[in-house]
Structure formats: C-alpha cells, structure tokens
Short mmCIF file of C-alpha atoms in Angstrom, two decimals:
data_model
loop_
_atom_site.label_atom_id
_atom_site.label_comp_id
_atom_site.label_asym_id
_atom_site.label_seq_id
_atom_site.Cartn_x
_atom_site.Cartn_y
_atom_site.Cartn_z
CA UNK A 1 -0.11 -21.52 -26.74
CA UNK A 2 -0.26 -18.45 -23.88
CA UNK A 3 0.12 -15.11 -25.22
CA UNK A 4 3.21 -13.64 -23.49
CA UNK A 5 2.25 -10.98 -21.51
CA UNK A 6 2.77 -7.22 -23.50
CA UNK A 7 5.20 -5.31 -21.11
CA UNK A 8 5.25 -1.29 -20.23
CA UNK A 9 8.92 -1.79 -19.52
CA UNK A 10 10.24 -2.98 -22.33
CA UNK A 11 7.82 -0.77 -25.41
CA UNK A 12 8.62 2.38 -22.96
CA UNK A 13 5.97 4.55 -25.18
CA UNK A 14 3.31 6.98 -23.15
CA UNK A 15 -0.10 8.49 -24.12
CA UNK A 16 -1.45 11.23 -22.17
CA UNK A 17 -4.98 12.75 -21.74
CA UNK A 18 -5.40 16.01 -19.82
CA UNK A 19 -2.28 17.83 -20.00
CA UNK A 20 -2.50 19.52 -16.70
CA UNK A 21 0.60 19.70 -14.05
CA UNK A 22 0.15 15.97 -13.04
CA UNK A 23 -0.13 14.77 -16.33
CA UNK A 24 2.45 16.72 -17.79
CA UNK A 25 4.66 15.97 -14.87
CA UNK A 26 4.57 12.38 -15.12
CA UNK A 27 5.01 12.35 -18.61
CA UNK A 28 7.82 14.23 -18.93
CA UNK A 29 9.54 12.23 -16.17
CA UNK A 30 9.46 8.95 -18.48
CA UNK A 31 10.51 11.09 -21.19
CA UNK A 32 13.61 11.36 -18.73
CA UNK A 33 13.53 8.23 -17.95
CA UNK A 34 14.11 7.71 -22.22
CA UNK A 35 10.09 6.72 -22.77
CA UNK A 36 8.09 8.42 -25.92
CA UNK A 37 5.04 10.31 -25.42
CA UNK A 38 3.04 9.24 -28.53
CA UNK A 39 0.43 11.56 -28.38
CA UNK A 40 -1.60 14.87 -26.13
CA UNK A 41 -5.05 15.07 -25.94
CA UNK A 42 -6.77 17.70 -24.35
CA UNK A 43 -10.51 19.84 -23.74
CA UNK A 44 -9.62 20.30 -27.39
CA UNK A 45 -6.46 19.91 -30.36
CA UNK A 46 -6.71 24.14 -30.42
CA UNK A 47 -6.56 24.45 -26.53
CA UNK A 48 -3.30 26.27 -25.55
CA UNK A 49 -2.30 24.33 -22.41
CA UNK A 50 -3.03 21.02 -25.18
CA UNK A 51 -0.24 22.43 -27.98
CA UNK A 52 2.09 23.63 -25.16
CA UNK A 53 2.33 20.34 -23.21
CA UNK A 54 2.73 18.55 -26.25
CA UNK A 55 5.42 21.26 -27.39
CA UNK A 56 7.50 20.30 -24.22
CA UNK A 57 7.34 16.67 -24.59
CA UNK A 58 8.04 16.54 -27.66
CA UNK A 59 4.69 14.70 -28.63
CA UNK A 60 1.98 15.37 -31.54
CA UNK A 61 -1.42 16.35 -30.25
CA UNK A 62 -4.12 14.03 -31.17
CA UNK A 63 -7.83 13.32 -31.22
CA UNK A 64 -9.10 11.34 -27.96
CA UNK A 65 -10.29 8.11 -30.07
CA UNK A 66 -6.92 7.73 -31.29
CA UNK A 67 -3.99 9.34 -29.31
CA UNK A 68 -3.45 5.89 -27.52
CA UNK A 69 -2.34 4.32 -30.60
CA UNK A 70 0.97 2.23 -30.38
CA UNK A 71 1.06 3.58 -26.85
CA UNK A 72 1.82 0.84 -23.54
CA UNK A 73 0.79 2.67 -21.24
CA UNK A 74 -2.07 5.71 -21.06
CA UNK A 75 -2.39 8.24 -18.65
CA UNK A 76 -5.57 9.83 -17.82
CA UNK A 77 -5.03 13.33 -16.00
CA UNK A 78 -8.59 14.64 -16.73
CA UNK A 79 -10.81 16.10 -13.55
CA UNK A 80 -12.31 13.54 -11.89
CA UNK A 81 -15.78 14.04 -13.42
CA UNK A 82 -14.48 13.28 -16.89
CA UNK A 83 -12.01 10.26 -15.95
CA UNK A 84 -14.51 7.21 -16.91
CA UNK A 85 -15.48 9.27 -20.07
CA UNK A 86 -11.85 10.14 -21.28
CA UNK A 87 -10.61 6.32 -20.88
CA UNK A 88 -13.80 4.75 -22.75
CA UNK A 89 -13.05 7.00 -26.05
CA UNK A 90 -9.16 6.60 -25.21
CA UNK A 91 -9.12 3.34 -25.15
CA UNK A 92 -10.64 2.25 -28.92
CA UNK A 93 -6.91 2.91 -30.12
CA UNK A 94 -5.43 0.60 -27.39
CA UNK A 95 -3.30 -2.03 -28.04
CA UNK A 96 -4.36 -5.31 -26.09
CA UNK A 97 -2.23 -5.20 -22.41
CA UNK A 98 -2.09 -2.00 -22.54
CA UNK A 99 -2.20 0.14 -19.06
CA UNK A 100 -4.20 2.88 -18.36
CA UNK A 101 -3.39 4.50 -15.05
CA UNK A 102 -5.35 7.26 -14.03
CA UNK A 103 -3.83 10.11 -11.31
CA UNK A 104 -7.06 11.07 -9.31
CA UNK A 105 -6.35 10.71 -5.46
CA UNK A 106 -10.39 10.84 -4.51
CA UNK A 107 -11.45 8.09 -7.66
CA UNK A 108 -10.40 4.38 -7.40
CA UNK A 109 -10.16 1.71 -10.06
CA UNK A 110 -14.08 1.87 -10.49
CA UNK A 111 -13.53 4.84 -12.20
CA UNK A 112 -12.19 2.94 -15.21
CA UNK A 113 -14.86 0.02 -14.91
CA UNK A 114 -16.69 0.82 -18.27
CA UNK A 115 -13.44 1.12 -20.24
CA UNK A 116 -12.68 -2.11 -18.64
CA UNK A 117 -16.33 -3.59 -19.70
CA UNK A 118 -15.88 -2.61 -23.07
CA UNK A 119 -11.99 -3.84 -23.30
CA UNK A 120 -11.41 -6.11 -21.05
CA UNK A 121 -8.30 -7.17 -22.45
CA UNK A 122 -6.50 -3.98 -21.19
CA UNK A 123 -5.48 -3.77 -17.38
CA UNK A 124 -6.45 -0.88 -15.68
CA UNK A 125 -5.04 1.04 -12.49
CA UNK A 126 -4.55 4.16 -10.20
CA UNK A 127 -1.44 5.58 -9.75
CA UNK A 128 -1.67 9.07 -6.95
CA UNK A 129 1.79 11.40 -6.95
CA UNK A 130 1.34 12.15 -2.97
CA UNK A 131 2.76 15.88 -3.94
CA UNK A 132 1.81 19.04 -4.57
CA UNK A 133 2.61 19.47 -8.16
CA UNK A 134 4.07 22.22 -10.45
CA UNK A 135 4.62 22.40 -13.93
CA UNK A 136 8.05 21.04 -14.80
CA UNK A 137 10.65 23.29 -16.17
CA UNK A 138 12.87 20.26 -17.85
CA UNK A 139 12.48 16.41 -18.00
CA UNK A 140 14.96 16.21 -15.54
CA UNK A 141 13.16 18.18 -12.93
CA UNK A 142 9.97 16.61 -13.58
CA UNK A 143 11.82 12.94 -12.92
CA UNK A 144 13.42 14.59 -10.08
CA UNK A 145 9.74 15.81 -8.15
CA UNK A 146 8.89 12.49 -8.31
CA UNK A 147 12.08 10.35 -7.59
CA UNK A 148 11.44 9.17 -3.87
CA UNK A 149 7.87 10.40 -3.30
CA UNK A 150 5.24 8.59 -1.94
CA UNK A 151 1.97 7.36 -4.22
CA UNK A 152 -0.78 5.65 -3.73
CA UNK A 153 -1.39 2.64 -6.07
CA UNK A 154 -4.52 0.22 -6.95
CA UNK A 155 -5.65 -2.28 -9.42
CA UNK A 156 -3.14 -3.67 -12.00
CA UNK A 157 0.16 -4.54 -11.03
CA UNK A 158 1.38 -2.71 -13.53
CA UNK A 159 0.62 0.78 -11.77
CA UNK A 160 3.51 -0.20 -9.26
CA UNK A 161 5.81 -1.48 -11.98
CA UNK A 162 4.89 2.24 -13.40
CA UNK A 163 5.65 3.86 -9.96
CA UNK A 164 9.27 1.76 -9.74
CA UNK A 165 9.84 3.61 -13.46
CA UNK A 166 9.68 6.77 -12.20
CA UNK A 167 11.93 5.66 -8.93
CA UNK A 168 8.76 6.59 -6.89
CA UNK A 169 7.70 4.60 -3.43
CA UNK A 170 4.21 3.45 -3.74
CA UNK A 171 1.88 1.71 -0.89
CA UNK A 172 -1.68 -0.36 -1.78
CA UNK A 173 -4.48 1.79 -1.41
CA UNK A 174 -8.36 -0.17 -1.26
CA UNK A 175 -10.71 2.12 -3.03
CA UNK A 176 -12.87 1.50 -0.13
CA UNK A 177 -9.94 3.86 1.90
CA UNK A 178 -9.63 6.44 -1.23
CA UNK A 179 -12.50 8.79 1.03
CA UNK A 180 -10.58 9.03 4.08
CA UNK A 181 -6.92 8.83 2.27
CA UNK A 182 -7.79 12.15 0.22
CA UNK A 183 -9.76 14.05 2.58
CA UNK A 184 -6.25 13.36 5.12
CA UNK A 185 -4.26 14.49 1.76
CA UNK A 186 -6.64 17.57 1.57
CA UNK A 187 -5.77 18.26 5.38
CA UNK A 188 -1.91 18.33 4.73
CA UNK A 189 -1.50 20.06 1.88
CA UNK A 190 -4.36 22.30 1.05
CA UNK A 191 -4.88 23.16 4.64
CA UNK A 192 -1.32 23.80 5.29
CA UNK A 193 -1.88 26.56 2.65
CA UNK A 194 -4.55 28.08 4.19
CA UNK A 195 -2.77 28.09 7.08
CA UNK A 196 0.03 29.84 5.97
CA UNK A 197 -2.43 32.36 4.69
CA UNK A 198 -3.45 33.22 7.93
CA UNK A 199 0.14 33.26 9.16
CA UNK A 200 0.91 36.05 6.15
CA UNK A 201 -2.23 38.13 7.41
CA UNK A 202 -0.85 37.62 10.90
CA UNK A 203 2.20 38.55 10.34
CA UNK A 204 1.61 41.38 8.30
CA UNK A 205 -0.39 43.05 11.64
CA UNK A 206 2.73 42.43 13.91
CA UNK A 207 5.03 44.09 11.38
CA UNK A 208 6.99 41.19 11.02
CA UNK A 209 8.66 39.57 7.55
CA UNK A 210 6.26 36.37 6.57
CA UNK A 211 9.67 35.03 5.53
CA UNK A 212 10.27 34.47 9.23
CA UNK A 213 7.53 32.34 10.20
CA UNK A 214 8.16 29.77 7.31
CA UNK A 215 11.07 29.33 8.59
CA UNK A 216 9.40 28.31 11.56
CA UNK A 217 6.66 26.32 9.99
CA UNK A 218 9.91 24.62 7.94
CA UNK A 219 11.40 23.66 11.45
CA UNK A 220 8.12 22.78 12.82
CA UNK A 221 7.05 19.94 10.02
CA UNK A 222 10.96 18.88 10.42
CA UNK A 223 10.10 17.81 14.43
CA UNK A 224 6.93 16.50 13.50
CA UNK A 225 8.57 14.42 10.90
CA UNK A 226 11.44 13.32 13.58
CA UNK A 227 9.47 13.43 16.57
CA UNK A 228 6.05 12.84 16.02
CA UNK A 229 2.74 15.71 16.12
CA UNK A 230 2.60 15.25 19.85
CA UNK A 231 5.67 15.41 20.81
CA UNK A 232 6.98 18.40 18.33
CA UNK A 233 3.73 20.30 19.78
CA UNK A 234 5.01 23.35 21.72
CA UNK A 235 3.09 26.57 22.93
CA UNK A 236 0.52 28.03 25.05
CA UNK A 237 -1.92 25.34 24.56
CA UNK A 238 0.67 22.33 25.48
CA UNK A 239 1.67 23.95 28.44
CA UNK A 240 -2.13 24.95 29.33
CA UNK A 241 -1.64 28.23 29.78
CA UNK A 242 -4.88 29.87 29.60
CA UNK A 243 -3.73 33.99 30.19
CA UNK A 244 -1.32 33.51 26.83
CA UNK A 245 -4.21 32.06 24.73
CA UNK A 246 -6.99 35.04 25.98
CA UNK A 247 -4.43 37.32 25.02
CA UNK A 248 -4.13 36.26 21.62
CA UNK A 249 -7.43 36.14 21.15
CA UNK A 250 -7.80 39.82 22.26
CA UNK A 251 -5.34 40.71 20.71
CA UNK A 252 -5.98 39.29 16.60
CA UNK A 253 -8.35 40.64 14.14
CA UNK A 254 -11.88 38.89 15.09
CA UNK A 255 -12.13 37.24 11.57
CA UNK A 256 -9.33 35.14 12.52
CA UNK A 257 -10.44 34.16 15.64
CA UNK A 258 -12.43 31.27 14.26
CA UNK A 259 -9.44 29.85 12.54
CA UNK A 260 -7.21 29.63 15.92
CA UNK A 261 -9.47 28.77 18.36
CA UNK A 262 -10.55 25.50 15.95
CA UNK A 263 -6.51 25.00 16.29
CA UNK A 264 -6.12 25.31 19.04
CA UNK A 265 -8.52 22.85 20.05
CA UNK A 266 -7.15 20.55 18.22
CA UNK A 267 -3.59 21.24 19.97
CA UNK A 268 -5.66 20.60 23.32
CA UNK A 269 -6.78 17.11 21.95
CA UNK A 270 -3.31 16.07 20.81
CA UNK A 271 -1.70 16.88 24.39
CA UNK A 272 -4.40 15.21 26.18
CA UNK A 273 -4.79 18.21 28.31
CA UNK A 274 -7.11 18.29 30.95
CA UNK A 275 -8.46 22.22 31.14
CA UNK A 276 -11.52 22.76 31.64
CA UNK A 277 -11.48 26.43 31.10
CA UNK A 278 -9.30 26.40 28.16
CA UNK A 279 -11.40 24.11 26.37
CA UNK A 280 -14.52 26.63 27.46
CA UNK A 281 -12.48 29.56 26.18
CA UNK A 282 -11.78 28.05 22.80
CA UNK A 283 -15.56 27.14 22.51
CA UNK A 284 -17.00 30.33 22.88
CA UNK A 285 -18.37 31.93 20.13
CA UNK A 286 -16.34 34.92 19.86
CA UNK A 287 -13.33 33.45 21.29
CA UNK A 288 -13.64 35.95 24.46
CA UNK A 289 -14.47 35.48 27.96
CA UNK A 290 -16.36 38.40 30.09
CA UNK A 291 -15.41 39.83 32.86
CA UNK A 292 -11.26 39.64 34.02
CA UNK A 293 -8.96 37.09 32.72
CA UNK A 294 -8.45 33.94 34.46
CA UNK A 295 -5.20 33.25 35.80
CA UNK A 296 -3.06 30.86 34.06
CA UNK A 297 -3.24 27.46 34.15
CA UNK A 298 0.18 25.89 33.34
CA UNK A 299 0.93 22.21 33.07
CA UNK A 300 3.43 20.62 35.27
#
C-alpha cells in the first residue's frame, strides 16, 4: 500500500535555523498564519540574536541535531557558506516528507544535495523573499512584508505550496539562472542604496533637504514601474544635451564623478542616443574635457 504523502499544510509546525531577519521574518509570518515554530537554532543556544528570535516566536531554542524534531517544514536562514552544513546536522531529527527550504537568493537546490544524499526521503527546496528585509515588529507585520511579494522558488513543489502559505507570488527559478537572477537582485536593491548615498552627499553640497530627492527617486521607480526604464528616463542625457552634463561634472566633488559618469552612460545606452561627444565626455578619465565647452547637443 502507498504511503500517503506527509503534508506542510495540514501539520502547520516550523523549525528554523539562523535566526537572522529572513528567517525570523518568515517564521513569524506562519506563526500569523496560526503555524508553530518548534524550535531556534542558532551560531550557538547562548547567542543573543538565538534567545531573542526564539523569545518573539514563541519557540524553545534547541541544539542543531535536534531542533527539527516533529517539525514539517525546516527553514535554513544560515549564510550561504554554512547552508549545506546546517541542513545535514538539521536534518537527523527530520521526520520522513519533511521540507527543508532554504532562503539564499545566490545558492540553488544543490546546496541541499548532501542532506538529500543522506535522507533522501525528505524533499528539499529554495524559497527567495525578493525584498529587502527588516526585522518584524509583530506576526502580523511580518505576514504583511511578505503578503504579495515576489520569490523565487526551486526544487520541491512544496516550496510553492510554502510561498501560497504566506500569500506570496512565486515564479520557477533554474539554478543554472540563480548567477544572473541575484547579481540583477544585487543591482536593484543594494545599488539603489548606494545610490541614494550619493544623492544624500549630493544633496547635502547644494543645501538642499535629502528628504526631497526621495521623493523624487519615489516618483521616479513609480514611472519606471508604469512606463517602463526607457520611457520614464528624463534629463540631460535623454535629451543629449552635452553643456548640462559638463556642467555637472564641473560642478560635483571629483570623488563622485566616477559614480555619474558610469550612469550616465548607462542612461546614454538606454535612449539609444547617438552622441558622439557625450559618450567621449563620459569616458574620460576625470570626467572633464579641456579647453571651452562644447555647445549643446539636444535631441530632436
């Protein structure tokens, strides 16, 4: 006779190792969702970010080897380096069908290929919160961070069936992708930050609030969302305007240079702008041109 398959849904109990925000996050959203977190494990059962996150969800905090026990579904929140280790020792106290999801956006399924060798009757998966994260305040705010966001999913099915739990909307991802996928996740979150860290040094030399120009960058990511990245593009470099962009570059601390002419050559790409000198201008080394300006060059 088949052995019914054992299902997350219905036994609705959590283990978590590496109680960072993701971790924490995710757990505390199925404790919203009316799951029980059977047990934290962190770098160690004295650490202090180990006894707060089990504190908050309301969990004991256990030894690796056994903190999965009774548990349907583990999470494994570790760094990336310690992943395949953390889910080997984790998963002795599994029960058989069990799911272990881990949360790394740059490591695929193979990550969990020797817990899989050594229990192969577990399933095993990757489930990526497409979000920068925080550490939740309540339940209810962590469910609500991750109610409607994207994620990336792979392996088991049962890393989407996770993902509908937690109301999130998830897409395939090949691990053979995962490169590409988290260096473009890198690009729109962790470079949008440095780039607002230039816009706070900016705007500190023209005297004017930062508050201002996140307002602008809020408007900004609304066109792009509506409209598309080269349509939403406005500015000197769509219009090809070659006098504006030497005068910036006069006129901004040289350390920043760097940072807006690579920019700004990428604006020139998006617009499909043939300019000739702006394109030289934005490769020069110091951003500057000898002798006088050039006059403008302004697209029709």
């Amino acid at each position: 006779m088949q052995r019914e398959a054992f299902s997350i849904v219905g036994a609705r109990v959590a283990a978590l190792v590496g109680p960072g925000r993701a971790g924490t996050t995710v757990a505390a959203a199925l404790r919203h969702h009316g799951w029980r977190v059977a047990g934290v494990s962190g770098r160690s059962r004295d650490a202090g970010s180990t006894r707060a996150a089990a504190e908050f969800l309301g969990a004991p905090v256990a030894d690796i080897a056994n903190v999965a026990e009774g548990a349907a579904v583990l999470i494994v929140a570790t760094p990336d380096a310690a992943i395949s280790a953390a889910a080997l020792t984790a998963g002795r106290s599994l029960r058989s069908d069990a799911l272990v999801v881990h949360l790394s956006g740059s490591q695929g399924v193979a990550a969990l290929g020797g817990l899989k060798e050594f229990r192969s009757d577990v399933r095993v998966g990757v489930l990526h919160p497409l979000l920068s994260l925080q550490r939740p305040a309540s339940f209810s705010a962590a469910a609500a961070s991750l109610e409607g966001t994207w994620c990336a999913t792979s392996g088991d099915a049962g890393s989407t069936e996770l993902a509908d739990v937690l109301g999130m909307r998830h897409f395939p991802l090949a691990d053979s992708h995962r490169a590409v996928y988290h260096s473009t996740a890198v690009v729109a979150s962790n470079h949008l930050v440095a780039l607002a860290g230039q816009v706070e040094r900016l705007a500190k030399e023209s005297g004017v609030p930062f508050e201002a120009f996140v307002e602008l960058m809020r408007t900004t990511l609304e066109n792009v969302a509506s409209l598309g990245p080269s349509d939403a593009l406005t500015g000197p470099v769509a219009r090809g305007d070659l006098a504006t962009v030497e005068a910036h570059l006069a006129a901004i601390p040289v350390e920043e240079r760097p940072a807006y002419r690579a920019l700004a050559r990428e604006a020139l790409r998006l617009v499909e702008l043939e300019s000739p000198a702006l394109a030289a201008l934005l490769d020069e080394p110091n951003g500057e041109r000898s002798g006088a300006p050039a006059a403008a060059e302004v697209r029709s």
